[in-house]
Amino acid sequence: AAAALSREGGEDAFRRLFRFYRQRDAADLRGVVDFSAPGGQVFRSQLSISSVSDQDAYRAGLQPVSQWKAYGLNGYPGFIFILNPFLPGCQRHWVRQCLKLYPQKPNVCNLDLHMAPEKTTDLWGQSKEQLRRKGSSKWEPRSLLEKLRWVTLGYHYNWDTKKYSANHHTPFPSDLAFLSEQVAAACGFRGFQAQAGILNYYHFDSSLGIHVDESELDHSRPLLSFSFGQSSIFLLGGLKREEAPTAMFMHSGDIMVMSGLSRLLYHAVPRVLPNPEGTALPSCLDQPLASDLPVGSVIEHSSDEDWQVCAKYLQSSRINMTIRQVLAEGQKFPEESETKGTGQAPSEDSHCEENNRAKRHKSDTV
């Protein structure tokens, strides 16, 4: 059915397939590319092994680049999919950072739009006990962390103007910058500077509308995407929405790199799925962190207490980190963008959507 839809052409092939994967049962996903069993249009990508030392990879919580499994897709030059390259236990660090540290001020989140600043200063502290005790009933009230939909880092994206500006910037997390630099270098982009990040927090009823990431002033640098927790379907289309997208699975630990022609393609996440192993959490998140971390490692051990909260959150959620370089070396923002716009975001519905018709319609048109 998906193949028939993609052949129809017409006004908006992307939106038709978005709705198809949004509404179908999990059993009807035979047309979705699975990079853990590559075939068809999938081919092996060559990485720049010499660009990242094994020591720097270890410091970022990654396997040596020579052990990574990276793939491309025919028809999508510049697209690289890396199957979970994280060392055992290291994904836990990034999950905890996304839930406990990165939402803290001065970073910006969707809850800032309708809550007083003092109410959003410690989302973790206000949510951890409620999350730890949470049962399986969907009628239980949601914690503040479960109401989190996005967080912005570094240059904060202005959802109204769809621009970044010099006057709305906070320090970018050094650990996430180091991870991003190693992944970019392995994909042939040495000197990548992580300057802006958008963290998306998904639940089983969430999706991400059809859009293009074009607000960065330097499109020669890649867009990096990291996924943790439950799985999802990702749709990668063309330069126009009339072009039918390719559907693919993203599982916990997987990394996508969009560069070259693929940097400005339409894409979306129509659906979040339970991890295919059928367990509450993917097995890669059950692995403990090694006790002897390398000198200079950006990875930190999570306490058992912290991980219990993170694990409970991830049983019904997925976290995605997208990292961008906004400016080329020596480039500055145009003068007008430094004075216009506050960097404030609109309602969360325009970026991540809940499962009702009105919100779906709004998100589909992003």
Short mmCIF file of C-alpha atoms in Angstrom, two decimals:
data_model
loop_
_atom_site.label_atom_id
_atom_site.label_comp_id
_atom_site.label_asym_id
_atom_site.label_seq_id
_atom_site.Cartn_x
_atom_site.Cartn_y
_atom_site.Cartn_z
CA ALA A 1 0.00 0.00 0.00
CA ALA A 2 2.86 2.37 0.81
CA ALA A 3 4.46 1.65 -2.57
CA ALA A 4 1.17 2.35 -4.35
CA LEU A 5 0.82 5.65 -2.51
CA SER A 6 4.37 6.69 -3.41
CA ARG A 7 3.69 6.04 -7.10
CA GLU A 8 0.58 8.18 -7.20
CA GLY A 9 2.49 11.46 -7.41
CA GLY A 10 0.15 14.42 -7.35
CA GLU A 11 -0.15 17.31 -4.97
CA ASP A 12 1.75 16.11 -1.93
CA ALA A 13 3.12 12.56 -1.96
CA PHE A 14 5.04 13.20 1.27
CA ARG A 15 1.95 14.07 3.25
CA ARG A 16 0.08 11.02 1.98
CA LEU A 17 2.87 8.71 3.17
CA PHE A 18 3.16 10.62 6.44
CA ARG A 19 -0.50 9.87 7.11
CA PHE A 20 -0.09 6.26 5.97
CA TYR A 21 2.69 5.53 8.48
CA ARG A 22 1.00 7.60 11.15
CA GLN A 23 -2.19 5.56 11.02
CA ARG A 24 -1.14 2.00 10.16
CA ASP A 25 -0.66 -0.87 12.59
CA ALA A 26 2.90 -1.73 13.54
CA ALA A 27 2.52 -5.03 11.70
CA ASP A 28 2.20 -3.25 8.35
CA LEU A 29 5.71 -1.85 8.05
CA ARG A 30 7.24 -4.07 5.40
CA GLY A 31 8.27 -1.11 3.25
CA VAL A 32 10.38 0.51 5.97
CA VAL A 33 14.16 0.32 5.49
CA ASP A 34 15.88 -1.51 8.35
CA PHE A 35 19.61 -0.75 8.44
CA SER A 36 20.23 -3.66 10.81
CA ALA A 37 19.29 -5.93 7.87
CA PRO A 38 20.41 -3.78 4.92
CA GLY A 39 19.43 -4.56 1.37
CA GLY A 40 17.86 -3.02 -1.70
CA GLN A 41 18.80 0.65 -1.99
CA VAL A 42 21.16 0.48 1.02
CA PHE A 43 24.93 0.45 0.53
CA ARG A 44 27.92 0.54 2.87
CA SER A 45 29.38 4.03 3.46
CA GLN A 46 33.08 4.68 3.84
CA LEU A 47 34.10 6.65 6.92
CA SER A 48 37.21 8.74 7.59
CA ILE A 49 38.77 6.34 10.10
CA SER A 50 42.02 8.31 10.45
CA SER A 51 40.17 11.51 11.39
CA VAL A 52 39.20 10.26 14.86
CA SER A 53 41.68 8.54 17.14
CA ASP A 54 40.46 5.54 19.11
CA GLN A 55 41.21 7.52 22.28
CA ASP A 56 38.96 10.42 21.23
CA ALA A 57 36.25 7.97 20.25
CA TYR A 58 36.48 6.34 23.69
CA ARG A 59 36.39 9.77 25.35
CA ALA A 60 33.10 10.46 23.55
CA GLY A 61 31.70 7.06 24.58
CA LEU A 62 32.01 5.60 21.07
CA GLN A 63 33.54 2.48 19.60
CA PRO A 64 36.61 2.97 17.38
CA VAL A 65 35.41 4.33 14.02
CA SER A 66 36.86 1.25 12.29
CA GLN A 67 34.11 -0.78 14.00
CA TRP A 68 31.19 1.45 13.03
CA LYS A 69 28.60 0.18 10.58
CA ALA A 70 27.67 3.10 8.33
CA TYR A 71 25.30 3.05 5.37
CA GLY A 72 24.00 5.28 2.60
CA LEU A 73 20.86 5.24 0.48
CA ASN A 74 20.78 5.28 -3.31
CA GLY A 75 19.31 8.59 -4.44
CA TYR A 76 20.29 10.45 -1.27
CA PRO A 77 23.86 11.75 -1.68
CA GLY A 78 25.35 12.94 1.60
CA PHE A 79 23.03 10.86 3.80
CA ILE A 80 24.83 8.56 6.27
CA PHE A 81 23.15 6.20 8.74
CA ILE A 82 25.34 4.84 11.55
CA LEU A 83 24.04 1.82 13.47
CA ASN A 84 24.46 2.34 17.22
CA PRO A 85 28.22 3.02 17.64
CA PHE A 86 28.04 3.72 21.38
CA LEU A 87 30.07 1.76 23.88
CA PRO A 88 28.10 -0.26 26.49
CA GLY A 89 26.40 2.00 29.02
CA CYS A 90 27.32 5.27 27.31
CA GLN A 91 23.87 6.00 25.92
CA ARG A 92 22.73 6.40 29.51
CA HIS A 93 24.91 9.50 29.90
CA TRP A 94 23.17 11.31 27.03
CA VAL A 95 19.70 10.31 28.20
CA ARG A 96 20.41 11.67 31.68
CA GLN A 97 21.87 14.89 30.24
CA CYS A 98 18.75 15.39 28.10
CA LEU A 99 16.44 14.88 31.07
CA LYS A 100 18.38 16.28 34.02
CA LEU A 101 20.94 18.84 32.80
CA TYR A 102 20.14 20.26 29.36
CA PRO A 103 16.59 21.44 30.24
CA GLN A 104 18.03 23.67 32.97
CA LYS A 105 18.26 27.43 32.57
CA PRO A 106 19.61 29.34 30.72
CA ASN A 107 18.51 26.86 28.02
CA VAL A 108 15.01 27.29 26.60
CA CYS A 109 12.14 24.78 26.55
CA ASN A 110 8.48 24.65 25.50
CA LEU A 111 7.30 24.90 29.12
CA ASP A 112 8.73 28.43 29.33
CA LEU A 113 5.84 29.62 27.16
CA HIS A 114 3.13 29.11 29.74
CA MET A 115 4.90 28.72 33.08
CA ALA A 116 6.66 31.24 35.32
CA PRO A 117 10.50 31.01 35.15
CA GLU A 118 10.77 29.77 38.74
CA LYS A 119 8.51 26.85 37.87
CA THR A 120 10.81 25.54 35.11
CA THR A 121 14.20 25.88 36.80
CA ASP A 122 14.35 22.27 38.04
CA LEU A 123 12.14 19.99 35.97
CA TRP A 124 14.11 16.94 37.07
CA GLY A 125 13.75 17.69 40.78
CA GLN A 126 10.03 18.31 40.41
CA SER A 127 9.44 15.15 38.38
CA LYS A 128 11.75 12.39 39.57
CA GLU A 129 9.65 11.02 42.43
CA GLN A 130 6.46 11.11 40.36
CA LEU A 131 8.21 9.33 37.49
CA ARG A 132 9.78 6.71 39.74
CA ARG A 133 6.38 5.80 41.21
CA LYS A 134 4.55 5.93 37.89
CA GLY A 135 2.43 2.94 36.99
CA SER A 136 1.00 1.84 33.66
CA SER A 137 -2.30 3.75 33.83
CA LYS A 138 -2.67 6.43 31.18
CA TRP A 139 -4.92 8.38 33.55
CA GLU A 140 -2.12 9.28 35.93
CA PRO A 141 -1.17 12.97 35.81
CA ARG A 142 1.95 13.68 33.77
CA SER A 143 5.08 15.03 35.39
CA LEU A 144 6.72 18.20 34.05
CA LEU A 145 9.40 16.08 32.35
CA GLU A 146 6.68 14.19 30.52
CA LYS A 147 5.28 17.53 29.33
CA LEU A 148 8.65 18.51 27.92
CA ARG A 149 8.55 18.61 24.11
CA TRP A 150 11.72 20.47 23.11
CA VAL A 151 14.81 22.17 24.48
CA THR A 152 17.14 24.48 22.51
CA LEU A 153 20.87 24.84 23.13
CA GLY A 154 23.58 27.27 21.99
CA TYR A 155 22.04 29.61 19.41
CA HIS A 156 18.37 29.33 20.31
CA TYR A 157 16.07 28.79 17.38
CA ASN A 158 13.32 31.41 17.06
CA TRP A 159 10.20 29.47 16.13
CA ASP A 160 8.37 32.62 14.99
CA THR A 161 10.98 34.04 12.61
CA LYS A 162 12.61 30.63 11.88
CA LYS A 163 16.00 32.26 12.46
CA TYR A 164 18.92 32.24 14.86
CA SER A 165 20.42 35.47 16.15
CA ALA A 166 23.58 36.62 17.89
CA ASN A 167 21.66 38.09 20.82
CA HIS A 168 19.93 34.87 21.84
CA HIS A 169 22.76 32.51 22.68
CA THR A 170 23.88 30.50 25.69
CA PRO A 171 26.99 28.30 26.08
CA PHE A 172 26.73 25.03 24.17
CA PRO A 173 27.32 21.92 26.36
CA SER A 174 30.97 20.91 26.04
CA ASP A 175 30.31 17.15 26.27
CA LEU A 176 27.74 17.24 23.47
CA ALA A 177 30.03 19.45 21.36
CA PHE A 178 32.85 16.90 21.71
CA LEU A 179 30.59 13.97 20.75
CA SER A 180 29.30 15.89 17.71
CA GLU A 181 32.79 16.88 16.57
CA GLN A 182 33.97 13.24 16.59
CA VAL A 183 30.95 11.98 14.64
CA ALA A 184 31.23 14.79 12.09
CA ALA A 185 34.98 14.18 11.65
CA ALA A 186 34.37 10.46 11.10
CA CYS A 187 31.96 11.40 8.30
CA GLY A 188 34.51 13.66 6.61
CA PHE A 189 33.69 16.98 8.28
CA ARG A 190 36.73 17.88 10.35
CA GLY A 191 36.46 21.18 12.20
CA PHE A 192 32.69 20.91 12.68
CA GLN A 193 31.52 23.31 15.40
CA ALA A 194 28.42 22.36 17.37
CA GLN A 195 26.70 25.74 17.76
CA ALA A 196 22.99 24.95 18.08
CA GLY A 197 20.97 22.00 19.25
CA ILE A 198 17.28 21.11 19.27
CA LEU A 199 16.31 18.27 21.58
CA ASN A 200 12.95 16.64 20.85
CA TYR A 201 11.08 14.54 23.40
CA TYR A 202 8.58 12.08 21.90
CA HIS A 203 5.97 9.74 23.36
CA PHE A 204 4.04 6.98 21.65
CA ASP A 205 1.38 9.48 20.54
CA SER A 206 3.89 12.04 19.22
CA SER A 207 5.18 12.85 15.76
CA LEU A 208 7.27 15.51 14.05
CA GLY A 209 5.76 17.36 11.10
CA ILE A 210 7.16 17.65 7.59
CA HIS A 211 9.90 20.28 7.40
CA VAL A 212 13.34 21.29 6.12
CA ASP A 213 16.21 22.44 8.36
CA GLU A 214 17.42 25.45 6.41
CA SER A 215 17.71 28.23 9.01
CA GLU A 216 21.43 27.69 9.58
CA LEU A 217 23.54 30.19 7.60
CA ASP A 218 26.13 27.55 6.64
CA HIS A 219 24.57 24.61 4.76
CA SER A 220 27.95 23.10 3.90
CA ARG A 221 28.16 21.58 7.38
CA PRO A 222 26.11 18.49 8.26
CA LEU A 223 23.06 18.06 10.45
CA LEU A 224 23.64 15.36 13.10
CA SER A 225 20.76 13.41 14.64
CA PHE A 226 21.08 11.09 17.68
CA SER A 227 18.23 8.85 18.95
CA PHE A 228 17.73 7.20 22.34
CA GLY A 229 14.95 5.10 23.83
CA GLN A 230 12.02 3.73 21.87
CA SER A 231 12.16 3.39 18.08
CA SER A 232 10.62 5.53 15.36
CA ILE A 233 9.91 5.74 11.66
CA PHE A 234 11.82 8.50 9.88
CA LEU A 235 10.76 9.76 6.46
CA LEU A 236 13.37 11.29 4.15
CA GLY A 237 12.00 12.96 1.04
CA GLY A 238 13.20 15.30 -1.68
CA LEU A 239 13.59 19.00 -2.33
CA LYS A 240 9.83 19.21 -2.93
CA ARG A 241 6.95 17.70 -1.00
CA GLU A 242 5.62 16.20 -4.24
CA GLU A 243 8.50 13.70 -4.08
CA ALA A 244 7.61 10.55 -2.15
CA PRO A 245 9.88 9.92 0.87
CA THR A 246 11.78 6.79 1.89
CA ALA A 247 10.77 5.35 5.27
CA MET A 248 13.38 3.94 7.65
CA PHE A 249 13.61 2.74 11.24
CA MET A 250 15.63 4.59 13.86
CA HIS A 251 16.51 2.63 16.98
CA SER A 252 18.21 3.58 20.21
CA GLY A 253 21.81 4.68 19.67
CA ASP A 254 21.45 5.17 15.91
CA ILE A 255 22.93 8.31 14.34
CA MET A 256 21.92 10.03 11.11
CA VAL A 257 24.11 12.54 9.27
CA MET A 258 22.51 14.74 6.61
CA SER A 259 25.00 16.59 4.42
CA GLY A 260 25.42 17.72 0.83
CA LEU A 261 22.21 17.38 -1.17
CA SER A 262 20.52 15.55 1.71
CA ARG A 263 21.10 18.49 4.05
CA LEU A 264 18.09 20.39 2.66
CA LEU A 265 15.62 17.59 2.04
CA TYR A 266 12.14 17.38 3.54
CA HIS A 267 11.88 14.95 6.43
CA ALA A 268 9.53 13.99 9.25
CA VAL A 269 8.82 11.48 12.03
CA PRO A 270 5.26 10.19 11.65
CA ARG A 271 5.39 7.61 14.38
CA VAL A 272 7.13 6.37 17.53
CA LEU A 273 7.17 2.58 17.96
CA PRO A 274 7.98 0.18 20.78
CA ASN A 275 11.50 -1.16 20.37
CA PRO A 276 11.45 -4.29 18.17
CA GLU A 277 12.90 -6.55 20.87
CA GLY A 278 9.54 -6.46 22.64
CA THR A 279 11.08 -5.46 25.98
CA ALA A 280 10.35 -2.33 28.02
CA LEU A 281 13.74 -0.91 27.01
CA PRO A 282 16.15 -1.85 24.21
CA SER A 283 18.85 -4.23 25.44
CA CYS A 284 21.56 -1.69 24.56
CA LEU A 285 20.24 0.50 27.40
CA ASP A 286 20.48 -2.34 29.91
CA GLN A 287 24.26 -2.55 29.59
CA PRO A 288 26.25 -1.05 32.46
CA LEU A 289 29.00 1.51 31.95
CA ALA A 290 32.58 0.31 32.35
CA SER A 291 34.07 1.31 35.70
CA ASP A 292 37.36 2.54 34.22
CA LEU A 293 36.59 5.45 31.90
CA PRO A 294 39.46 6.85 29.82
CA VAL A 295 41.28 10.01 30.91
CA GLY A 296 39.40 13.05 29.65
CA SER A 297 36.16 11.15 29.03
CA VAL A 298 33.08 13.34 28.67
CA ILE A 299 30.96 10.39 29.83
CA GLU A 300 29.94 10.32 33.50
CA HIS A 301 28.56 7.46 35.54
CA SER A 302 24.84 7.73 36.31
CA SER A 303 23.70 6.87 39.80
CA ASP A 304 21.30 3.96 40.09
CA GLU A 305 18.70 6.42 41.38
CA ASP A 306 19.06 8.69 38.35
CA TRP A 307 18.95 5.81 35.89
CA GLN A 308 15.75 4.43 37.48
CA VAL A 309 14.05 7.73 36.66
CA CYS A 310 15.48 7.81 33.12
CA ALA A 311 14.52 4.19 32.47
CA LYS A 312 10.95 4.77 33.62
CA TYR A 313 10.71 7.80 31.31
CA LEU A 314 12.08 5.88 28.31
CA GLN A 315 9.60 3.02 28.65
CA SER A 316 7.13 5.14 26.68
CA SER A 317 9.40 7.77 25.16
CA ARG A 318 12.12 8.58 22.66
CA ILE A 319 14.69 11.39 22.86
CA ASN A 320 16.31 12.89 19.76
CA MET A 321 19.22 15.35 19.69
CA THR A 322 19.83 17.30 16.47
CA ILE A 323 23.07 19.28 16.35
CA ARG A 324 23.95 22.00 13.84
CA GLN A 325 26.73 24.40 12.93
CA VAL A 326 24.97 27.70 12.31
CA LEU A 327 27.82 29.89 11.01
CA ALA A 328 30.80 29.18 8.80
CA GLU A 329 34.26 29.98 10.16
CA GLY A 330 34.48 33.79 10.48
CA GLN A 331 30.87 34.32 9.39
CA LYS A 332 28.58 36.69 11.30
CA PHE A 333 24.84 37.13 11.47
CA PRO A 334 23.31 39.79 9.21
CA GLU A 335 22.82 43.00 11.17
CA GLU A 336 19.04 42.93 10.97
CA SER A 337 18.80 39.48 12.57
CA GLU A 338 20.74 40.69 15.60
CA THR A 339 18.06 43.20 16.45
CA LYS A 340 14.87 41.47 15.38
CA GLY A 341 13.07 38.71 17.20
CA THR A 342 13.15 37.61 20.79
CA GLY A 343 13.94 33.97 20.20
CA GLN A 344 10.73 32.98 21.92
CA ALA A 345 9.02 29.87 20.63
CA PRO A 346 5.37 29.38 19.75
CA SER A 347 3.22 26.67 21.23
CA GLU A 348 4.71 23.19 21.28
CA ASP A 349 2.14 22.02 18.71
CA SER A 350 4.00 23.53 15.76
CA HIS A 351 7.04 21.31 16.32
CA CYS A 352 5.87 18.18 18.12
CA GLU A 353 2.27 17.07 17.97
CA GLU A 354 -0.14 15.22 20.18
CA ASN A 355 -2.59 12.64 18.93
CA ASN A 356 -5.58 14.71 17.94
CA ARG A 357 -6.78 15.94 14.58
CA ALA A 358 -6.29 19.68 15.05
CA LYS A 359 -2.71 19.33 16.24
CA ARG A 360 -1.90 16.79 13.53
CA HIS A 361 -3.05 19.22 10.87
CA LYS A 362 -0.92 22.01 12.27
CA SER A 363 2.19 19.88 12.60
CA ASP A 364 1.79 18.43 9.10
CA THR A 365 2.16 21.90 7.67
CA VAL A 366 5.44 22.81 9.42
#
